[in-house]
Coordinates of C-alpha atoms in Angstrom, one line a residue:
Chain A
M1 CA 109.6 111.0 136.9
D2 CA 107.8 109.9 140.0
S3 CA 107.8 106.1 139.7
A4 CA 104.4 105.9 141.3
Q5 CA 103.1 108.2 138.6
L6 CA 104.8 106.1 135.9
S7 CA 103.7 102.8 137.2
G8 CA 100.6 103.8 139.0
G9 CA 99.2 101.1 141.3
Y10 CA 102.0 98.7 140.8
G11 CA 103.8 97.4 143.8
G12 CA 107.2 98.8 145.0
V13 CA 109.2 96.1 143.1
K14 CA 107.4 96.7 139.8
S15 CA 107.7 100.4 140.2
A16 CA 111.4 100.1 140.8
V17 CA 111.8 97.8 137.9
L18 CA 110.0 100.2 135.5
K19 CA 112.2 103.1 136.8
I20 CA 115.3 101.1 136.1
I21 CA 114.1 100.1 132.7
F22 CA 113.4 103.8 131.8
L23 CA 116.8 104.8 133.1
A24 CA 118.4 102.0 131.0
W25 CA 116.5 103.2 128.0
V26 CA 117.8 106.8 128.4
I27 CA 121.4 105.5 128.8
V28 CA 121.2 103.3 125.7
W29 CA 119.5 106.2 123.8
A30 CA 122.3 108.6 124.7
F31 CA 124.9 106.1 123.9
F32 CA 123.6 105.4 120.4
V33 CA 123.0 109.1 119.6
A34 CA 126.7 109.8 120.5
R35 CA 127.8 106.7 118.6
E36 CA 125.9 107.8 115.5
L37 CA 127.5 111.2 115.6
L38 CA 131.0 110.6 116.8
V39 CA 132.0 106.9 116.4
K40 CA 130.4 106.4 113.0
D41 CA 131.9 109.8 111.9
N42 CA 128.6 111.2 110.7
L43 CA 129.5 114.5 112.2
R44 CA 132.3 114.9 109.7
D45 CA 129.9 114.2 106.9
Y46 CA 127.4 116.7 108.2
I47 CA 130.1 119.4 108.5
A48 CA 131.3 118.6 105.0
L49 CA 127.8 118.7 103.6
A50 CA 126.6 121.9 105.4
G51 CA 128.4 124.4 103.2
R52 CA 127.7 122.7 99.9
S53 CA 125.2 123.5 97.1
L54 CA 122.7 120.9 96.0
E55 CA 125.0 119.8 93.2
G56 CA 127.9 119.7 95.7
K57 CA 125.9 117.5 98.0
R58 CA 125.0 115.2 95.2
A59 CA 128.7 114.9 94.3
Y60 CA 129.6 114.3 98.0
V61 CA 127.1 111.5 98.6
T62 CA 127.7 109.9 95.2
G63 CA 131.5 110.3 95.2
E64 CA 133.2 113.2 93.4
D65 CA 134.7 111.0 90.7
L66 CA 131.5 109.1 89.9
Y67 CA 129.3 112.2 90.0
G68 CA 131.9 114.0 87.7
F69 CA 131.7 111.1 85.3
L70 CA 127.9 111.1 85.3
N71 CA 127.8 114.9 84.6
F72 CA 130.3 114.3 81.8
C73 CA 128.0 111.7 80.3
R74 CA 124.9 113.9 80.6
A75 CA 126.8 116.7 78.8
N76 CA 128.0 114.5 76.0
V77 CA 125.1 112.1 75.3
P78 CA 121.8 113.3 73.8
S79 CA 118.8 113.1 76.1
G80 CA 116.7 110.0 75.7
A81 CA 119.6 107.9 74.2
K82 CA 119.9 104.2 75.2
V83 CA 123.1 103.6 77.1
S84 CA 125.0 100.7 78.7
I85 CA 127.1 101.4 81.8
E86 CA 130.5 99.7 82.3
G87 CA 132.8 99.8 85.3
I88 CA 130.1 100.0 87.9
E89 CA 129.0 96.8 89.5
D90 CA 125.5 95.6 88.5
G91 CA 123.0 95.9 91.4
S92 CA 125.3 98.1 93.5
L93 CA 124.3 101.3 95.2
E94 CA 126.6 103.2 92.8
R95 CA 124.8 101.6 89.8
R96 CA 121.4 102.7 91.2
R97 CA 122.7 106.2 91.7
A98 CA 124.2 106.3 88.2
V99 CA 120.9 105.1 86.6
Y100 CA 119.0 107.8 88.7
Y101 CA 121.3 110.7 87.8
L102 CA 121.6 109.6 84.1
Y103 CA 117.9 109.5 83.4
P104 CA 116.5 110.4 80.8
L105 CA 119.4 108.4 79.4
I106 CA 118.0 104.8 79.7
E107 CA 119.9 101.6 80.2
S108 CA 119.4 99.1 77.4
P109 CA 121.1 95.9 76.2
E110 CA 121.2 97.4 72.7
P111 CA 122.7 100.8 73.6
D112 CA 123.5 103.8 71.4
Y113 CA 126.3 104.7 73.7
I114 CA 128.5 102.8 76.2
L115 CA 129.5 104.8 79.2
A116 CA 132.7 103.4 80.7
Y117 CA 133.6 104.6 84.2
G118 CA 137.2 104.6 85.3
K119 CA 139.5 102.2 83.4
A120 CA 136.6 100.1 82.1
A121 CA 136.5 99.5 78.3
A122 CA 133.6 99.4 75.9
G123 CA 133.8 95.6 75.9
R124 CA 132.2 95.1 72.5
E125 CA 132.8 95.7 68.8
G126 CA 131.4 98.5 66.8
Y127 CA 131.6 101.2 69.5
P128 CA 134.5 103.6 68.8
E129 CA 135.4 106.2 71.4
S130 CA 133.5 109.4 71.0
A131 CA 134.6 111.4 74.1
A132 CA 137.1 111.0 76.9
G133 CA 136.9 112.7 80.3
E134 CA 138.8 112.7 83.5
H135 CA 136.9 109.8 85.0
G136 CA 135.9 107.7 82.0
R137 CA 135.0 107.5 78.4
I138 CA 132.0 107.4 76.1
Y139 CA 131.8 105.0 73.2
K140 CA 129.3 105.6 70.4
K141 CA 127.7 103.0 68.2
I142 CA 128.7 103.0 64.6
E143 CA 125.7 104.0 62.5
A144 CA 124.7 101.3 60.1
A145 CA 125.3 102.3 56.4
Q146 CA 122.1 103.4 54.7
Chain B
M177 CA 115.1 130.2 99.2
K178 CA 112.3 130.5 96.7
E179 CA 112.1 126.8 96.4
A180 CA 111.8 126.4 100.2
V181 CA 109.0 129.0 100.3
L182 CA 107.1 127.3 97.5
L183 CA 107.6 123.9 99.2
L184 CA 106.2 125.2 102.5
A185 CA 103.2 126.8 100.6
A186 CA 102.5 123.5 98.8
L187 CA 102.8 121.5 102.1
S188 CA 100.4 124.0 103.8
S189 CA 97.9 123.7 100.9
V190 CA 98.1 119.9 101.0
T191 CA 97.5 119.9 104.8
F192 CA 94.6 122.3 104.4
I193 CA 93.1 120.0 101.8
G194 CA 93.6 117.1 104.1
W195 CA 91.9 119.0 106.9
N196 CA 88.9 119.8 104.7
V197 CA 88.6 116.1 103.7
L198 CA 89.0 115.0 107.3
R199 CA 86.3 117.5 108.6
L200 CA 83.9 116.4 105.9
M201 CA 84.3 112.8 106.7
S202 CA 84.6 113.0 110.5
G203 CA 81.3 114.6 111.3
K204 CA 80.6 116.4 114.6
N205 CA 81.2 113.6 117.1
L206 CA 84.9 113.0 116.5
R207 CA 86.8 115.0 119.0
M208 CA 90.4 115.8 118.0
S209 CA 92.8 118.4 119.3
L210 CA 94.2 120.9 116.8
P211 CA 97.8 119.4 116.5
E212 CA 96.3 115.9 116.1
T213 CA 94.0 117.2 113.4
I214 CA 96.9 118.9 111.6
A215 CA 99.0 115.7 111.8
V216 CA 96.2 113.5 110.4
S217 CA 95.3 116.1 107.8
Y218 CA 98.9 116.1 106.5
G219 CA 98.8 112.3 105.9
F220 CA 95.4 112.4 104.4
G221 CA 96.3 115.4 102.2
V222 CA 99.4 113.5 100.8
G223 CA 97.2 110.5 100.0
F224 CA 94.4 112.3 98.3
I225 CA 96.7 114.5 96.2
S226 CA 98.5 111.4 94.9
L227 CA 95.2 109.7 94.2
E228 CA 94.1 112.7 92.3
M229 CA 97.3 112.6 90.3
L230 CA 96.5 109.0 89.3
L231 CA 93.1 110.3 88.1
F232 CA 94.9 113.1 86.2
Y233 CA 97.0 110.4 84.5
S234 CA 93.8 108.5 83.5
M235 CA 92.3 111.7 82.1
G236 CA 95.5 112.6 80.2
L237 CA 96.0 115.8 82.2
N238 CA 99.4 117.2 83.1
F239 CA 100.9 117.4 86.6
M240 CA 100.9 121.1 87.3
A241 CA 100.8 122.0 91.0
S242 CA 98.2 124.7 90.5
H243 CA 96.0 122.4 88.4
I244 CA 96.3 119.7 91.0
L245 CA 95.2 122.0 93.8
L246 CA 92.4 123.7 91.9
P247 CA 89.6 121.0 92.1
W248 CA 89.9 121.0 95.9
V249 CA 88.2 124.4 96.0
I250 CA 85.0 122.4 95.6
V251 CA 85.7 120.3 98.7
I252 CA 86.8 123.4 100.7
A253 CA 83.5 125.2 99.7
A254 CA 81.5 122.1 100.5
N255 CA 83.2 121.8 103.9
F256 CA 82.5 125.5 104.6
V257 CA 78.8 125.0 103.9
V258 CA 78.5 121.7 105.9
R259 CA 80.6 122.9 108.8
S260 CA 78.7 126.1 109.2
R261 CA 75.6 124.1 110.2
R262 CA 77.4 122.1 112.9
P263 CA 78.0 123.0 116.5
K264 CA 81.5 123.7 117.6
V265 CA 83.4 120.5 118.6
P266 CA 84.8 120.6 122.1
A267 CA 88.5 120.0 122.5
P268 CA 89.8 117.2 124.8
V269 CA 89.9 118.1 128.4
P270 CA 93.3 119.5 129.4
S271 CA 95.2 117.7 132.2
A272 CA 95.5 119.3 135.6
P273 CA 98.7 121.2 136.2
C274 CA 101.4 119.0 137.8
A275 CA 102.3 119.9 141.3
S276 CA 105.6 118.1 141.8
S277 CA 108.7 119.9 140.6
W278 CA 110.2 116.5 139.9
T279 CA 107.4 115.8 137.5
K280 CA 107.8 119.2 135.9
A281 CA 111.5 118.5 135.4
M282 CA 110.7 115.1 133.9
N283 CA 108.2 116.8 131.5
V284 CA 110.9 119.2 130.4
F285 CA 113.4 116.4 129.8
L286 CA 110.9 114.2 127.9
A287 CA 109.6 117.1 125.8
G288 CA 113.2 118.1 125.1
G289 CA 114.1 114.5 124.1
I290 CA 111.1 114.4 121.7
I291 CA 112.0 117.8 120.2
F292 CA 115.6 116.7 119.8
E293 CA 114.6 113.6 118.0
I294 CA 112.2 115.5 115.6
A295 CA 114.8 118.2 115.0
Y296 CA 117.5 115.6 114.4
A297 CA 115.3 113.7 111.9
F298 CA 114.6 116.9 110.0
F299 CA 118.3 117.8 110.1
R300 CA 119.5 114.4 108.9
A301 CA 116.8 114.2 106.2
L302 CA 117.5 117.7 104.8
I303 CA 121.3 117.8 105.0
K304 CA 121.6 115.6 101.9
P305 CA 119.7 114.7 98.8
I306 CA 118.0 111.3 98.3
E307 CA 120.8 108.7 98.1
S308 CA 119.9 105.5 99.8
Y309 CA 119.3 102.3 97.8
D310 CA 115.6 101.7 97.5
A311 CA 114.8 105.4 97.8
I312 CA 116.8 106.0 94.6
A313 CA 116.2 102.7 92.7
I314 CA 112.5 102.4 93.3
Y315 CA 110.9 105.7 94.4
A316 CA 113.0 108.8 93.4
I317 CA 113.6 107.5 89.9
R318 CA 109.9 107.3 89.3
S319 CA 109.3 110.8 90.7
K320 CA 112.0 112.1 88.4
I321 CA 110.4 110.4 85.4
F322 CA 107.0 111.8 86.2
F323 CA 108.3 115.3 86.9
L324 CA 110.3 115.5 83.7
A325 CA 107.4 114.2 81.7
K326 CA 104.9 116.5 83.6
S327 CA 102.7 113.4 83.9
I328 CA 103.0 109.6 84.0
P329 CA 104.3 109.0 80.4
K330 CA 102.0 107.2 78.1
D331 CA 104.4 104.4 77.6
Y332 CA 105.3 104.2 81.3
F333 CA 103.3 101.1 82.4
S334 CA 103.9 99.3 79.1
S335 CA 107.7 99.8 78.9
I336 CA 109.4 102.3 81.2
A337 CA 108.2 100.9 84.5
K338 CA 109.7 97.5 83.7
L339 CA 113.2 99.1 83.4
F340 CA 113.3 99.8 87.1
P341 CA 112.7 97.4 90.1
H342 CA 109.2 96.7 91.5
A343 CA 106.9 98.2 88.9
D344 CA 103.9 96.9 91.1
Y345 CA 104.7 99.1 94.1
P346 CA 102.0 101.6 94.9
M347 CA 102.8 105.2 94.0
N348 CA 101.5 107.4 96.9
I349 CA 104.8 108.9 97.9
Q350 CA 106.4 108.9 94.4
L351 CA 103.5 110.9 93.0
F352 CA 103.5 113.3 96.0
E353 CA 107.3 113.8 95.5
T354 CA 106.4 114.7 91.9
F355 CA 103.8 117.1 93.1
L356 CA 106.3 118.9 95.3
Y357 CA 108.9 119.0 92.5
S358 CA 106.1 120.6 90.4
A359 CA 105.3 123.1 93.1
M360 CA 109.0 124.0 93.5
G361 CA 109.5 124.1 89.8
S362 CA 112.7 122.1 90.1
L363 CA 113.9 118.6 90.8
N364 CA 115.2 119.4 94.3
D365 CA 115.7 115.9 95.7
Q366 CA 117.0 117.4 98.9
L367 CA 114.1 119.6 100.0
V368 CA 111.5 117.0 98.9
K369 CA 112.8 114.7 101.7
I370 CA 110.9 116.9 104.1
I371 CA 108.0 114.5 103.5
F372 CA 109.5 111.9 105.7
P373 CA 110.4 113.7 109.0
L374 CA 106.9 115.4 108.6
F375 CA 105.4 111.9 108.7
F376 CA 107.6 111.1 111.7
A377 CA 106.5 114.2 113.6
A378 CA 102.8 113.4 112.6
I379 CA 103.0 109.9 114.1
L380 CA 104.5 111.3 117.3
C381 CA 101.7 113.9 117.5
V382 CA 98.9 111.4 116.9
F383 CA 100.5 109.0 119.3
Y384 CA 100.9 111.6 122.1
F385 CA 97.2 112.5 121.9
A386 CA 96.1 108.9 121.6
V387 CA 97.9 108.2 125.0
R388 CA 96.6 111.5 126.4
R389 CA 93.0 110.1 126.1
F390 CA 93.7 107.7 128.9
A391 CA 96.7 109.0 130.8
G392 CA 98.4 112.2 132.1
R393 CA 100.9 114.4 130.3
T394 CA 104.0 112.9 131.8
Y395 CA 102.9 109.4 131.0
A396 CA 102.1 110.4 127.4
L397 CA 105.3 112.3 127.0
C398 CA 107.2 109.3 128.4
F399 CA 105.9 106.8 125.8
T400 CA 106.1 109.4 123.0
F401 CA 109.7 109.9 123.9
I402 CA 110.3 106.1 123.8
L403 CA 108.7 105.9 120.4
A404 CA 110.7 108.9 119.1
S405 CA 114.0 107.6 120.4
V406 CA 113.9 104.1 118.8
P407 CA 117.0 104.5 116.6
H408 CA 115.7 102.5 113.6
F409 CA 112.5 104.5 113.6
N410 CA 114.3 107.8 113.5
N411 CA 116.8 106.5 110.8
Y412 CA 113.9 105.7 108.6
A413 CA 112.4 109.1 109.0
T414 CA 115.5 110.5 107.2
N415 CA 116.4 108.1 104.3
A416 CA 113.3 108.6 102.0
Y417 CA 112.2 105.0 102.4
L418 CA 108.4 104.6 102.8
E419 CA 108.2 102.7 106.1
V420 CA 107.5 105.8 108.2
P421 CA 104.6 107.0 106.0
L422 CA 103.3 103.5 106.0
A423 CA 103.6 103.2 109.7
F424 CA 101.7 106.5 110.0
Y425 CA 98.7 105.2 108.0
I426 CA 98.7 101.9 109.8
F427 CA 98.8 103.6 113.2
V428 CA 96.2 106.2 112.4
S429 CA 93.9 103.5 111.0
G430 CA 94.4 101.4 114.2
I431 CA 93.7 104.3 116.5
F432 CA 90.5 105.2 114.8
L433 CA 89.4 101.6 114.7
L434 CA 90.0 101.5 118.5
R435 CA 87.8 104.6 118.9
W436 CA 85.1 103.0 116.8
A437 CA 85.2 100.0 119.1
E438 CA 85.3 102.2 122.3
D439 CA 82.6 104.7 121.1
N440 CA 80.1 101.9 120.5
G441 CA 80.2 102.0 116.7
S442 CA 81.0 105.6 115.8
T443 CA 80.7 105.7 112.0
P444 CA 83.1 108.7 111.5
A445 CA 85.9 106.9 113.3
L446 CA 85.3 103.9 111.2
I447 CA 85.4 105.9 108.0
L448 CA 88.7 107.5 109.0
S449 CA 90.1 104.2 109.9
A450 CA 89.1 102.7 106.5
V451 CA 90.6 105.7 104.6
A452 CA 93.9 105.5 106.5
A453 CA 94.0 101.7 105.9
A454 CA 93.4 102.2 102.2
L455 CA 96.1 104.9 102.1
A456 CA 98.5 102.4 103.8
G457 CA 97.7 100.0 100.9
W458 CA 98.3 102.9 98.4
T459 CA 101.7 103.6 100.1
K460 CA 103.2 100.1 100.1
N461 CA 102.1 96.6 99.3
E462 CA 102.5 95.6 103.0
G463 CA 99.7 98.1 103.6
L464 CA 97.3 95.7 101.8
M465 CA 97.8 93.1 104.5
Y466 CA 96.8 95.7 107.1
C467 CA 93.7 96.5 105.0
V468 CA 92.7 92.8 105.3
I469 CA 93.5 92.6 109.0
Y470 CA 91.5 95.7 109.9
A471 CA 88.6 94.8 107.7
G472 CA 88.7 91.3 109.2
L473 CA 88.6 92.8 112.7
V474 CA 85.6 95.0 111.8
F475 CA 83.7 91.9 110.5
L476 CA 84.7 89.8 113.5
T477 CA 83.6 92.6 115.9
V478 CA 80.2 92.8 114.2
A479 CA 79.9 89.0 113.9
S480 CA 80.7 88.6 117.7
K481 CA 77.5 90.5 118.6
L482 CA 75.7 87.4 117.5
G483 CA 71.9 88.0 117.7
K484 CA 72.4 91.7 118.5
V485 CA 73.8 92.8 115.1
S486 CA 72.0 95.9 114.0
R487 CA 71.6 97.2 110.4
K488 CA 74.0 100.0 111.3
D489 CA 76.6 97.3 112.2
I490 CA 76.2 95.5 108.9
F491 CA 76.3 98.8 107.1
N492 CA 79.5 99.8 108.9
A493 CA 81.2 96.6 108.1
L494 CA 80.4 96.8 104.4
L495 CA 81.2 100.5 104.4
Y496 CA 84.7 99.8 105.8
S497 CA 85.6 97.3 103.0
G498 CA 83.8 99.5 100.4
I499 CA 85.9 102.5 101.2
I500 CA 89.1 100.5 101.0
L501 CA 88.1 99.0 97.7
C502 CA 87.1 102.4 96.2
I503 CA 90.4 104.0 97.1
L504 CA 92.5 101.1 95.9
L505 CA 90.5 100.3 92.8
P506 CA 92.1 102.7 90.3
W507 CA 95.6 101.4 91.1
A508 CA 94.4 97.8 90.9
L509 CA 92.8 98.4 87.5
I510 CA 96.0 100.0 86.1
K511 CA 98.0 97.0 87.4
S512 CA 95.5 94.6 85.9
K513 CA 95.4 96.4 82.5
W514 CA 99.2 96.4 82.1
H515 CA 99.8 93.0 83.7
I516 CA 102.0 94.4 86.4
V517 CA 102.7 91.8 89.0
N518 CA 104.9 91.5 92.1
D519 CA 108.2 89.8 91.2
E520 CA 109.0 88.6 94.8
I521 CA 105.7 87.1 95.9
A522 CA 103.0 85.0 94.2
L523 CA 99.7 84.9 96.1
G524 CA 99.0 81.8 94.0
N525 CA 101.5 80.0 96.2
L526 CA 99.2 80.6 99.2
N527 CA 97.8 77.1 99.4
P528 CA 98.1 74.5 102.2
A529 CA 100.1 72.1 100.1
N530 CA 102.7 74.7 99.1
L531 CA 102.8 76.2 102.6
F532 CA 103.6 72.7 104.0
K533 CA 106.5 72.4 101.6
Q534 CA 107.8 75.8 102.6
L535 CA 107.7 75.1 106.4
H536 CA 111.5 74.8 106.5
K537 CA 111.7 78.6 105.7
L538 CA 110.3 79.4 109.2
G539 CA 113.6 78.5 110.8
P540 CA 115.6 81.4 109.2
V541 CA 112.5 83.7 109.5
F542 CA 112.3 83.3 113.2
Y543 CA 116.0 83.3 113.7
E544 CA 116.2 86.7 112.0
L545 CA 113.2 87.9 114.0
Q546 CA 114.8 87.0 117.3
K547 CA 118.0 88.8 116.1
Q548 CA 115.9 91.9 115.7
L549 CA 114.0 91.5 119.0
F550 CA 117.2 91.3 121.1
G551 CA 119.5 93.7 119.2
P552 CA 119.7 97.1 120.9
K553 CA 121.4 98.8 118.0
K554 CA 118.1 99.4 116.1
W555 CA 115.5 99.1 118.8
N556 CA 117.1 100.1 122.1
I557 CA 115.6 97.6 124.7
L558 CA 112.1 98.0 123.3
W559 CA 111.3 94.4 122.3
P560 CA 112.6 92.5 125.4
V561 CA 110.7 95.0 127.6
F562 CA 107.6 94.6 125.3
I563 CA 107.7 90.8 125.5
L564 CA 108.2 90.9 129.3
V565 CA 105.3 93.3 129.9
M566 CA 103.0 91.4 127.6
L567 CA 103.7 88.1 129.3
A568 CA 103.4 89.6 132.8
N569 CA 100.2 91.4 131.9
Y570 CA 98.6 88.9 129.5
R571 CA 95.1 89.3 131.2
K572 CA 95.2 93.0 130.5
V573 CA 96.5 92.5 126.9
I574 CA 93.5 90.4 126.0
G575 CA 91.1 92.9 127.6
F576 CA 89.0 95.4 125.8
P577 CA 90.0 97.4 123.7
Q578 CA 93.8 96.7 123.7
R579 CA 93.1 93.2 122.4
Y580 CA 92.5 94.9 119.0
V581 CA 96.1 96.2 119.0
G582 CA 97.5 92.9 120.1
A583 CA 95.6 91.1 117.5
V584 CA 96.8 93.4 114.7
I585 CA 100.5 92.9 115.8
L586 CA 100.1 89.1 116.0
M587 CA 98.3 88.9 112.7
A588 CA 100.9 91.1 111.1
L589 CA 103.7 88.9 112.3
G590 CA 101.9 85.9 111.0
G591 CA 101.3 87.7 107.7
Y592 CA 104.9 88.6 107.3
A593 CA 105.9 85.0 108.0
L594 CA 103.5 83.9 105.3
F595 CA 105.1 86.4 102.9
Y596 CA 108.5 84.8 103.5
M597 CA 107.1 81.4 102.9
I598 CA 105.6 82.2 99.5
S599 CA 108.4 84.4 98.3
Y600 CA 110.7 83.5 95.4
V601 CA 113.6 85.3 97.0
D602 CA 116.1 83.4 99.1
V603 CA 114.6 83.5 102.5
V604 CA 117.8 84.1 104.5
F605 CA 118.6 87.1 102.4
F606 CA 115.0 88.4 102.3
A607 CA 114.5 88.1 106.0
S608 CA 117.8 89.7 106.9
K609 CA 117.0 92.6 104.6
T610 CA 113.3 93.2 105.5
W611 CA 112.4 92.0 109.0
A612 CA 113.5 95.2 110.6
R613 CA 111.6 97.3 108.1
F614 CA 108.5 95.2 108.5
M615 CA 108.7 95.7 112.3
L616 CA 108.6 99.5 111.8
D617 CA 105.2 99.1 110.3
F618 CA 103.6 98.2 113.6
L619 CA 106.1 99.8 115.9
P620 CA 103.8 102.7 116.9
L621 CA 101.0 100.3 117.6
A622 CA 103.4 98.2 119.8
V623 CA 104.5 101.1 121.8
Y624 CA 100.9 102.2 122.2
L625 CA 100.0 98.7 123.4
L626 CA 102.8 99.0 125.9
A627 CA 101.4 102.3 127.1
V628 CA 97.9 100.9 127.4
T629 CA 99.0 97.8 129.3
L630 CA 101.1 99.7 131.8
K631 CA 98.5 102.4 132.3
E632 CA 97.2 103.1 135.8
D633 CA 95.4 106.1 137.4
I634 CA 97.8 108.9 137.0
K635 CA 97.1 112.3 138.3
C636 CA 99.0 114.4 135.7

């Protein structure tokens, strides 16, 4: 760009400074775009994601194991049941994703089911194992005698 | 493929609704170019559809896309009748063709850079479903609940909302996501992310035409490119966080407020500014602060006329606050009815005695702010340049009308510092997690102020 046009009536020094600033901006911009794609390895993720279905993409961003476990839980726990999640750190991104994908299963301190991811156990009495999958287990609360 | 077609049809319908609302409100004196009108219409359409959905909830109606769109036929018909009586609005004067081949090459480079940034934002947003922290934990979970229930469930505010973080957050975008799910007929949390790069493109469009009002094409492209290529801004156009929609409403409100000030009290510009400010408050709680700032600026402007205050001025000032209150009232009533309060900030702590006790928090707050200002990873070299230009041109910055923009940025910075002081959350953690996001809210205004301050008579 013509520096006089960019900086208008500014003096020669100001005009040159603005020109240099703009050039610096473009260099930093190009550097960070390249860094984003190549150094941070996002390009690899984009290539991996490009050919996948929506379910495949959800599995990729969530982690194949965790997403497999969440699907296993959704298939084996009735909709609307109260659940407790074990084996996923409280407050972590994985926990948030688990809560999102599990809904309409709702987390509760008094769960009907305990969903234990990985090697985690039920961690409380009265919940025998009701289903076991590749990436975790489901424990169901013993119904109180009528 | 079917979902994508339905999504585009829904977005077109929403933008058309926004256009009709905009035309009804703007009157015949507000000159806007077609791309600028479409960009503003999109943001207004999103806001009005979500407000309508809140009304549907109050009336016990289900969220079906066709039912949501149907009532707008009345607005479209009304607009047709009103518009047919008005003279055609002239478009802004196009700039003279540039003679220099160097300038032409620069235009191509800058336009290419902007197109690249927009395309890159769309690509990054749409390559994967919603997965980032707040987007999942706060917003997408609510959209999913509403979509599966085909409404806001009856026990939502009494019990379900409290199971997830920040029940008090406004629901503009969550409800609009629900509308798009309803239009697509499926919970496609990948395609729904198109909302965010669209807001990004809309900001750039409004920004470009705002600069074109006082400068040539190359100059406007240059500053639009600078805004588009701020890395943090582009990132947030892709991750389904609400900062970019919020920044859109704040910027549009600010630009119309400037036009009101410049056009000697143009009521349509003031109405549009108030609507955009209210929609900012309906998007995120931070937007409420901008409602107060903008309404305060309107009152200050009117009050500064001293003995020359006309009835129209007083009416305008009251109208501004009235519009904001009307738009935000339904959500405020719902929050009040269900005792939904913010769990991070208590406005009751906003008293001099408590603020004095919390002064020690300003250290970490400003430490984190300077880390943001001088870190190129998120902002390129924007803030050091911004500070230098403001200091070197302070007389221009306090001149009319750019002093409005400067005042908004300064008051916003002060407002955020106050938030940190009255927050329950550990200030070091809170500031480190949120400053960069807060700065996105006024980023377009800051780049606009930079453009206004550096402007000179440019031929093309």
